[in-house]
Tab-separated table of C-alpha atoms and ligand atoms in Angstrom:
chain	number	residue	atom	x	y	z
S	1	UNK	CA	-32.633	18.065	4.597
S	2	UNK	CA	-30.213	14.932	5.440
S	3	UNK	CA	-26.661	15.546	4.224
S	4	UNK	CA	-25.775	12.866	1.399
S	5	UNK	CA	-22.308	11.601	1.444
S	6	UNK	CA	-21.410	8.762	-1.570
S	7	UNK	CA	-19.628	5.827	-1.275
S	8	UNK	CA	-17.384	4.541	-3.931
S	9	UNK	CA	-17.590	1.309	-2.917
S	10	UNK	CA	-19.515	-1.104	-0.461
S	11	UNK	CA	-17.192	-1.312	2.378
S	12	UNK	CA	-17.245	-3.035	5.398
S	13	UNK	CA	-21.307	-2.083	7.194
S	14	UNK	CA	-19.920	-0.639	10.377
S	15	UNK	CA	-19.407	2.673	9.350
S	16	UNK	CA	-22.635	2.891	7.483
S	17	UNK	CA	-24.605	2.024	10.637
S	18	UNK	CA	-22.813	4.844	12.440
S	19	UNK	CA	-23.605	7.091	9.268
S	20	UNK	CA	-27.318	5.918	9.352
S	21	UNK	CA	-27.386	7.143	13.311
S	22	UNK	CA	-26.335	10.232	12.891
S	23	UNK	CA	-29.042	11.021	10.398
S	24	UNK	CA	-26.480	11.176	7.516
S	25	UNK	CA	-27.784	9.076	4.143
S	26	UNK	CA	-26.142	7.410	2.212
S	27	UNK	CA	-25.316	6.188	-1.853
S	28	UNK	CA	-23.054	2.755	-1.999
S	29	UNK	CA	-21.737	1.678	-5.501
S	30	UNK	CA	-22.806	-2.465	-4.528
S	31	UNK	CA	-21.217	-2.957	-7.846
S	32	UNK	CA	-18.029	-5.137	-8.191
S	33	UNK	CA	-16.755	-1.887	-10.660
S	34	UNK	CA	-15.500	1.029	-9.308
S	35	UNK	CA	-17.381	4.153	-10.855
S	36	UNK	CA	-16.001	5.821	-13.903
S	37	UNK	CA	-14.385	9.724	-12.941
S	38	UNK	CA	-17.849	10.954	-15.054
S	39	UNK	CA	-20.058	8.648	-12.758
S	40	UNK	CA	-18.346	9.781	-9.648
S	41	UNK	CA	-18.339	13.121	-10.783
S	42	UNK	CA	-22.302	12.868	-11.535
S	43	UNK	CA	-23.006	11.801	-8.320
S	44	UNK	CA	-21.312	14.061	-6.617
S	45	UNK	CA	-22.733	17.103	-7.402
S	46	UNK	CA	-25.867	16.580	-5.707
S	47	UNK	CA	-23.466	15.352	-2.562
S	48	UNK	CA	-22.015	16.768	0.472
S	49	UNK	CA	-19.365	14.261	1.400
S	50	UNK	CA	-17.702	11.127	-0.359
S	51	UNK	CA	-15.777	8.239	0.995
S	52	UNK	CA	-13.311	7.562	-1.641
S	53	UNK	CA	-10.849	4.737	-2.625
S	54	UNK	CA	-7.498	5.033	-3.166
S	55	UNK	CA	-8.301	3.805	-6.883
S	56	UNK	CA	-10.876	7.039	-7.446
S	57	UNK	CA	-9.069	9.828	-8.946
S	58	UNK	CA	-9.935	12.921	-6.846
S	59	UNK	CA	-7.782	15.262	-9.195
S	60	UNK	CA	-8.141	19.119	-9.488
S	61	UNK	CA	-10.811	19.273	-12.037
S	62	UNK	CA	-13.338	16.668	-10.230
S	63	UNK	CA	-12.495	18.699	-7.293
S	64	UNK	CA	-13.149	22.138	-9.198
S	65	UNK	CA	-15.934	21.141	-10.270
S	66	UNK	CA	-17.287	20.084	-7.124
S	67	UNK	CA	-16.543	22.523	-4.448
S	68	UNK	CA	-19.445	22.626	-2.623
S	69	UNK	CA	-18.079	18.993	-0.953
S	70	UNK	CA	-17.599	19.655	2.717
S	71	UNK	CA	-15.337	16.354	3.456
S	72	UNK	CA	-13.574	13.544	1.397
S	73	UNK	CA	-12.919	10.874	3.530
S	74	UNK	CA	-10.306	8.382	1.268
S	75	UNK	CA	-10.277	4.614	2.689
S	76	UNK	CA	-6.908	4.430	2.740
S	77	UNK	CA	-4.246	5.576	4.611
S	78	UNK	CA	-2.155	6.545	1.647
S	79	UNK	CA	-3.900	9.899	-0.079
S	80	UNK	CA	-1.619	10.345	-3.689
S	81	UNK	CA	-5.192	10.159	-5.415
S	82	UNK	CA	-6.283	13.238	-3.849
S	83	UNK	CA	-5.032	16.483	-5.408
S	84	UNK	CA	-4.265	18.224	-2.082
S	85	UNK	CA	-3.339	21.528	-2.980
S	86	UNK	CA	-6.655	22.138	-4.669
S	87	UNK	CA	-8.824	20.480	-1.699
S	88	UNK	CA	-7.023	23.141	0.620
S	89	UNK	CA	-7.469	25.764	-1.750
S	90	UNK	CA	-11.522	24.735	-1.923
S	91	UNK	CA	-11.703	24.453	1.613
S	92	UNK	CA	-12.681	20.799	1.405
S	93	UNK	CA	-11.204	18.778	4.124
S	94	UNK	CA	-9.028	15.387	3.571
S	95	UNK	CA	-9.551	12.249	5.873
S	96	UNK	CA	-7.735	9.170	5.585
S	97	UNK	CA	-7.538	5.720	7.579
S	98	UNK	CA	-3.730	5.677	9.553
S	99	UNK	CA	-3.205	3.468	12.631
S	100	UNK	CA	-5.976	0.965	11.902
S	101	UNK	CA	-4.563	-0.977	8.935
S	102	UNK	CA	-0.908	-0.995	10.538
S	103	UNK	CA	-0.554	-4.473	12.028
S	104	UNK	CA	-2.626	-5.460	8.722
S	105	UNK	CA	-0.033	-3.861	6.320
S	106	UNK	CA	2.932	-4.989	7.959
S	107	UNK	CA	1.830	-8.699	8.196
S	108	UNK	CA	1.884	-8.197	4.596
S	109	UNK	CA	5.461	-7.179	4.212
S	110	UNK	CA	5.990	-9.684	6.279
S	111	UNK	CA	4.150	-12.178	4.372
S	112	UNK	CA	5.762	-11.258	1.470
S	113	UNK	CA	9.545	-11.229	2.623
S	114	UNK	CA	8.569	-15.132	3.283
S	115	UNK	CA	7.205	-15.811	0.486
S	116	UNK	CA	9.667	-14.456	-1.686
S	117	UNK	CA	12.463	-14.935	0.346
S	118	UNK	CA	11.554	-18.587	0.578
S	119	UNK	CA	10.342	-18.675	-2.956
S	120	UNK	CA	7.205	-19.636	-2.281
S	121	UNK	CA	5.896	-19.097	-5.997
S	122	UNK	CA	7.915	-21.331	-7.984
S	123	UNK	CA	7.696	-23.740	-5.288
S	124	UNK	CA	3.849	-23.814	-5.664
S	125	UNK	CA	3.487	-23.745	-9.503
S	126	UNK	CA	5.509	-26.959	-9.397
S	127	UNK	CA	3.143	-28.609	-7.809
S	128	UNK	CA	0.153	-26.603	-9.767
S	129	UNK	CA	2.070	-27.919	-12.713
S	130	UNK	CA	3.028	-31.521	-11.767
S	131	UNK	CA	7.085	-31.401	-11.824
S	132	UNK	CA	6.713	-32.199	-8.547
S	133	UNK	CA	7.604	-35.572	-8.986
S	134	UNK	CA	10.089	-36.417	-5.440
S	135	UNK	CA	11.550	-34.484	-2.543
S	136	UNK	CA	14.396	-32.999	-4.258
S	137	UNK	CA	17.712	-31.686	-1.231
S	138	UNK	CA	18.784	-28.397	-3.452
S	139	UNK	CA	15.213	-27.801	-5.064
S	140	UNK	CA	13.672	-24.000	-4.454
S	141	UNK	CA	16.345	-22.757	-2.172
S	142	UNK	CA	15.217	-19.793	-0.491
S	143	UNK	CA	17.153	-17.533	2.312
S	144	UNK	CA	16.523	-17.319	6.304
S	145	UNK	CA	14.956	-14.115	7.713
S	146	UNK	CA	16.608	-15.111	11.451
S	147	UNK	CA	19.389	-12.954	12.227
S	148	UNK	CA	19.638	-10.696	8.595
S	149	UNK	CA	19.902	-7.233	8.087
S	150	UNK	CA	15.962	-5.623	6.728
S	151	UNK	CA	16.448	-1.865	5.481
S	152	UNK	CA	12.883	0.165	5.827
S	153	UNK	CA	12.478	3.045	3.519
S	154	UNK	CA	10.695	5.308	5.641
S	155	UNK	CA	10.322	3.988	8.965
S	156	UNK	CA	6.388	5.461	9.676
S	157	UNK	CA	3.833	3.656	11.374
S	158	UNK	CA	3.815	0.679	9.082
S	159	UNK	CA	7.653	0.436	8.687
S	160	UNK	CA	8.129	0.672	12.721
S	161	UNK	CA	5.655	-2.402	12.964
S	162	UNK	CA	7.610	-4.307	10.487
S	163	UNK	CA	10.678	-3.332	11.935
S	164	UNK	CA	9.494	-4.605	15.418
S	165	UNK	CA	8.098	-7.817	14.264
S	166	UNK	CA	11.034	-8.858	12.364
S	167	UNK	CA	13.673	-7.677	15.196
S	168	UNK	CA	11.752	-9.725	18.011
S	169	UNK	CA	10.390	-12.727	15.933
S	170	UNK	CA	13.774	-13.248	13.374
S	171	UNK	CA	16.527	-11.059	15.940
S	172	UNK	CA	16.698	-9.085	12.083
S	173	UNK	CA	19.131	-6.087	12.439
S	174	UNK	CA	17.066	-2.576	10.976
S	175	UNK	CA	18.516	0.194	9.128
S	176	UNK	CA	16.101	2.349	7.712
S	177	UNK	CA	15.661	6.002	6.004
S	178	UNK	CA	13.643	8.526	7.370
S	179	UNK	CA	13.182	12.585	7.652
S	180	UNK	CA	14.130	12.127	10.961
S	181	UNK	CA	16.138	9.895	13.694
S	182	UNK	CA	13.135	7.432	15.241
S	183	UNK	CA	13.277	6.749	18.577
S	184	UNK	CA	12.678	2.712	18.789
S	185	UNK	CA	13.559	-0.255	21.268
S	186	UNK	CA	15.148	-2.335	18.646
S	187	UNK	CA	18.584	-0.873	17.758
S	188	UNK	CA	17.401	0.485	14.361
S	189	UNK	CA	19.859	2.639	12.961
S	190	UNK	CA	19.245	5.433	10.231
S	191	UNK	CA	21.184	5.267	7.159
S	192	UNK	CA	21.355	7.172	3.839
S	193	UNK	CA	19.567	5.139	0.868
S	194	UNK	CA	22.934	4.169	-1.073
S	195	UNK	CA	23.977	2.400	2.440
S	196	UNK	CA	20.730	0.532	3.288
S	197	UNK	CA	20.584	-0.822	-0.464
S	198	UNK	CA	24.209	-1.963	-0.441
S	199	UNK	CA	23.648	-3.615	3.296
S	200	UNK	CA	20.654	-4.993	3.748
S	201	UNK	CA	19.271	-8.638	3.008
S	202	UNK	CA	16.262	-7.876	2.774
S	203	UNK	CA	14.358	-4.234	1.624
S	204	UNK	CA	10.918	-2.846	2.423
S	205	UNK	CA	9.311	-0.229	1.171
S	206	UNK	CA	7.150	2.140	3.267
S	207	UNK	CA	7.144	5.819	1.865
S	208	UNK	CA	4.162	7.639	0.686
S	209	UNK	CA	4.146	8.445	-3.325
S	210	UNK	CA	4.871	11.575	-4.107
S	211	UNK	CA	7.098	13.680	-6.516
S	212	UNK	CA	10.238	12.774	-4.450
S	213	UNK	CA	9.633	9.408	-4.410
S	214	UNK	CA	8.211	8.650	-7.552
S	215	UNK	CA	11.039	5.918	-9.149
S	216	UNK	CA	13.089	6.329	-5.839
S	217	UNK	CA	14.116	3.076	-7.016
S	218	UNK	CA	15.149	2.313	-10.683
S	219	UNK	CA	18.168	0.723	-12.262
S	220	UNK	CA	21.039	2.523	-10.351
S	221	UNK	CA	19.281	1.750	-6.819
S	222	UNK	CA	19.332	-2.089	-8.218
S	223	UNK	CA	22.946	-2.390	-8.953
S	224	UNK	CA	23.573	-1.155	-5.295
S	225	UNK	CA	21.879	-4.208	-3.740
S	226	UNK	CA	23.150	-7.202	-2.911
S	227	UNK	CA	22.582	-10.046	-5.307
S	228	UNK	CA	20.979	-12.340	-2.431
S	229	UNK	CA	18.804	-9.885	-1.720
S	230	UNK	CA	14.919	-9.733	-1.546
S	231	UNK	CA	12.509	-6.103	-2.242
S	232	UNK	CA	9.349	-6.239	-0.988
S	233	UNK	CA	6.919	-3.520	-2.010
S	234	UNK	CA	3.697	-2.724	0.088
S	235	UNK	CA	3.569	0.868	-0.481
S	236	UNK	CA	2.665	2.210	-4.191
S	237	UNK	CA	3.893	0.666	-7.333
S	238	UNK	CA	4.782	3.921	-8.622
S	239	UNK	CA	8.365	3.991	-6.317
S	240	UNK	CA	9.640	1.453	-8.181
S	241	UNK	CA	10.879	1.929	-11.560
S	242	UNK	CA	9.120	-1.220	-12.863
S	243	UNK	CA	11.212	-1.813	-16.525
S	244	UNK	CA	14.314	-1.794	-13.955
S	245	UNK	CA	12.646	-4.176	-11.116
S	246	UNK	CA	12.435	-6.353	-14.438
S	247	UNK	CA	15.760	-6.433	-15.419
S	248	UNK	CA	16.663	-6.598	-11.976
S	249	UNK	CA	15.015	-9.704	-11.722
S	250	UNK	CA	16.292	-11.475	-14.631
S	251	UNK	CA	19.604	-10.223	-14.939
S	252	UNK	CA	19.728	-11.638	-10.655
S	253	UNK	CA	20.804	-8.445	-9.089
S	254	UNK	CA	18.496	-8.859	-6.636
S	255	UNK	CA	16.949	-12.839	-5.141
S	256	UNK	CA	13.592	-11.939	-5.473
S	257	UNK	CA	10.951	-9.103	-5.173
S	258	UNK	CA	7.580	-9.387	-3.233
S	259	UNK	CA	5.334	-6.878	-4.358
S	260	UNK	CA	1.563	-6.142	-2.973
S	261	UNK	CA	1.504	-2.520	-5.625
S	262	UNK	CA	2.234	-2.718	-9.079
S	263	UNK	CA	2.079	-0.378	-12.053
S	264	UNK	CA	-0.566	0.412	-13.079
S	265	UNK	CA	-3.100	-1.602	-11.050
S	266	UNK	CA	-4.562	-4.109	-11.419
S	267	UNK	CA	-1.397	-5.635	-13.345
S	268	UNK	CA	-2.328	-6.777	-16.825
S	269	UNK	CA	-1.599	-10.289	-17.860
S	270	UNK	CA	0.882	-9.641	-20.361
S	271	UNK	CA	3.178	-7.956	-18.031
S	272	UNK	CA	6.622	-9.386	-17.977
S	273	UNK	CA	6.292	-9.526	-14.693
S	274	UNK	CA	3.652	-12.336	-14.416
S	275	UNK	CA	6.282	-14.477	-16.322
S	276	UNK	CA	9.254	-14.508	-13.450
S	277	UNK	CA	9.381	-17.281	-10.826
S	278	UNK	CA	11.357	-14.549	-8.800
S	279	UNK	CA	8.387	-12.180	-7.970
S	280	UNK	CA	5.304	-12.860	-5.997
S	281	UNK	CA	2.530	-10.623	-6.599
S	282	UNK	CA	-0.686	-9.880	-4.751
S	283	UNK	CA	-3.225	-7.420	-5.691
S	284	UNK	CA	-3.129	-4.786	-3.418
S	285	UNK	CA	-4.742	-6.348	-0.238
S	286	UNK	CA	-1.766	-4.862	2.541
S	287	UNK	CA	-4.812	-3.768	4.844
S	288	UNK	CA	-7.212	-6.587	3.365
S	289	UNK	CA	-8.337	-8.187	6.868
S	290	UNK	CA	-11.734	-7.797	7.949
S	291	UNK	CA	-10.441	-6.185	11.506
S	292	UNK	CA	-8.573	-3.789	9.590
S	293	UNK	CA	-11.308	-2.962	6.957
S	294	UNK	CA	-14.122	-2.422	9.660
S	295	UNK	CA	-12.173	-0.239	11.772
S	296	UNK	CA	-11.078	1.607	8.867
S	297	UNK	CA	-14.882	2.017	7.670
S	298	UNK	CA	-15.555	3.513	11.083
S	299	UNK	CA	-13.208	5.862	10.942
S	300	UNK	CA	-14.422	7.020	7.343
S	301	UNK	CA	-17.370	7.574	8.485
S	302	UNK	CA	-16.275	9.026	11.639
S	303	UNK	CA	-14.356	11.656	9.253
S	304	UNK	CA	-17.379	11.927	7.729
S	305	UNK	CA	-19.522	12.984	10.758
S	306	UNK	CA	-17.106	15.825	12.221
S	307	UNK	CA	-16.455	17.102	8.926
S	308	UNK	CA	-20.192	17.516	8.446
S	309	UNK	CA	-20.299	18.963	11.684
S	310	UNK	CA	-17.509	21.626	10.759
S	311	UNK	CA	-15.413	20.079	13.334
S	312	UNK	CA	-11.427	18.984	12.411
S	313	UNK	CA	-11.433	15.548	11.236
S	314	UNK	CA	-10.178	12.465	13.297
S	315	UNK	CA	-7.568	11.448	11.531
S	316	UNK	CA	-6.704	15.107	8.834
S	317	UNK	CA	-4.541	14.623	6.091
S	318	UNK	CA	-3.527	18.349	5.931
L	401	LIG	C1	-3.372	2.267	1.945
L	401	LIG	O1	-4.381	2.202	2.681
L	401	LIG	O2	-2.950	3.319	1.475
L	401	LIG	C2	-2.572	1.051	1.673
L	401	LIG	O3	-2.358	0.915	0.322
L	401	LIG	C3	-3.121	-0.195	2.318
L	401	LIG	O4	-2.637	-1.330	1.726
């Protein structure tokens, strides 16, 4: 009998063709919905494999419940939807997407230390809400990327991109935090948290979520940074202590925040946060390009084929 793997959502086709010729089928959710945990857990006891999105929650009861799954392949890089400890314990193996969404995710960062930097939002909703009426010399001030200090928290795959684009294209200094010293070409230096808040211009955030990180930053990490200063947020809404990003905002501690995660997700409408000219928001799209998304779909479903297999994954979150 064909092994069945589900898919949460309808990704990008390339991986399903890859699926389809190794004689593995298939279920896509083609709605615009994700499923509900009881839909996805419904499905997936007649399954041997899913591919998962970082919005399904793969906690310990789904997983308890469902232990004959050989492989989980999440299409994502990040994996703080799976419960880990219980996949190990079942024996089902993790997969998850690094390396292919890099350049995408960092363009984002990127992206968003212009746009807030520059403050591209209340620039636009002026002219979405006609007070543009002349050129105006001091009107939406923003500040220069060329030649500032950016501190990356957590300087992984994503954070060493950023960190390279914005030494070579803006000659930006980088500090960052890490586990470890990172060897790099760019004169990054490694710095505790307190420091890289109280020196850098601007601040991106590249850690995974997890216990230790969970509101890493929150009111006391805001009164350490620099009042000109910019926060830009492509990781998981969760690090930041939201309530305190708030108050950071309007009280002007910090410039401006840039923010691609937000708690919870998506970010309802009456969120404070929607309200500030100070914060540009986009809904979670850091590997959204269709480069990114196809390669990542490949490498689901390659996870998907060697886990079937009993083989070690390609890419083994472990
Ligand atoms: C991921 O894949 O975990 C990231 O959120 C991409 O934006």
């Amino acid at each position: 009998m064909k092994k069945k793997v589900i898919i949460t959502r309808n990704i990008l086709p390339d991986g399903l063709s890859l699926l389809e010729s190794h004689g593995i089928a298939f279920d896509v959710n083609l709605s615009e919905k994700p499923l509900s945990y009881e839909e996805l857990m419904e499905k997936a006891c007649n399954a041997d494999a899913i591919i998962s999105m970082l919005s399904d929650n793969i906690d310990q009861r789904f997983l308890e419940s469902n232990p004959h799954l050989k492989v989980i392949a999440n299409y994502a890089v990040g994996f703080n939807n799976i419960d880990l400890m219980t996949a190990r314990a079942l024996n089902i193996r993790i997969g998850n997407t690094p390396d292919v969404l890099t350049e995408a995710t960092a363009e984002t960062a990127l992206g968003l230390m212009i746009a807030a930097g520059r403050n591209f939002k209340g620039a636009n909703s002026a002219v979405n809400d006609g007070r543009w009426k002349n050129w105006g010399p001091k009107d939406h001030l923003g500040f220069a990327l060329r030649g500032k200090t950016l501190g990356v928290i957590g300087l992984g795959r994503i954070g060493m991109r950023l960190a390279e684009m914005a030494a070579s294209a803006f000659k930006m200094q980088i500090i960052y935090t890490a586990n470890s010293t990172k060897e790099n070409t760019f004169g990054a230096k490694i710095v505790s948290l307190d420091e890289l808040l109280s020196q850098s211009d601007y601040i991106s955030i590249h850690a995974p979520l997890n216990a230790s990180t969970k509101h890493l930053i929150g009111k006391d990490q805001f009164q350490k940074m620099r009042p000109h200063s910019v926060l830009v947020n492509t990781a998981r809404g969760e690090i930041i202590d939201q309530d305190a990003l708030i108050w950071a905002l309007k009280e002007k501690l910090i410039f401006a925040a840039g923010l691609d995660v937000t708690e919870p997700e998506p970010l309802p409408l009456s969120s404070e946060l929607l309200k500030l000219e100070n914060v540009f928001i986009l809904p979670h799209i850091g590997s959204a390009t269709f480069e990114a998304r196809r390669e990542m779909s490949i490498l689901c479903a390659k996870n998907i084929i060697a886990g079937l297999n009993g083989e070690n994954l390609i890419s083994e979150v472990k």
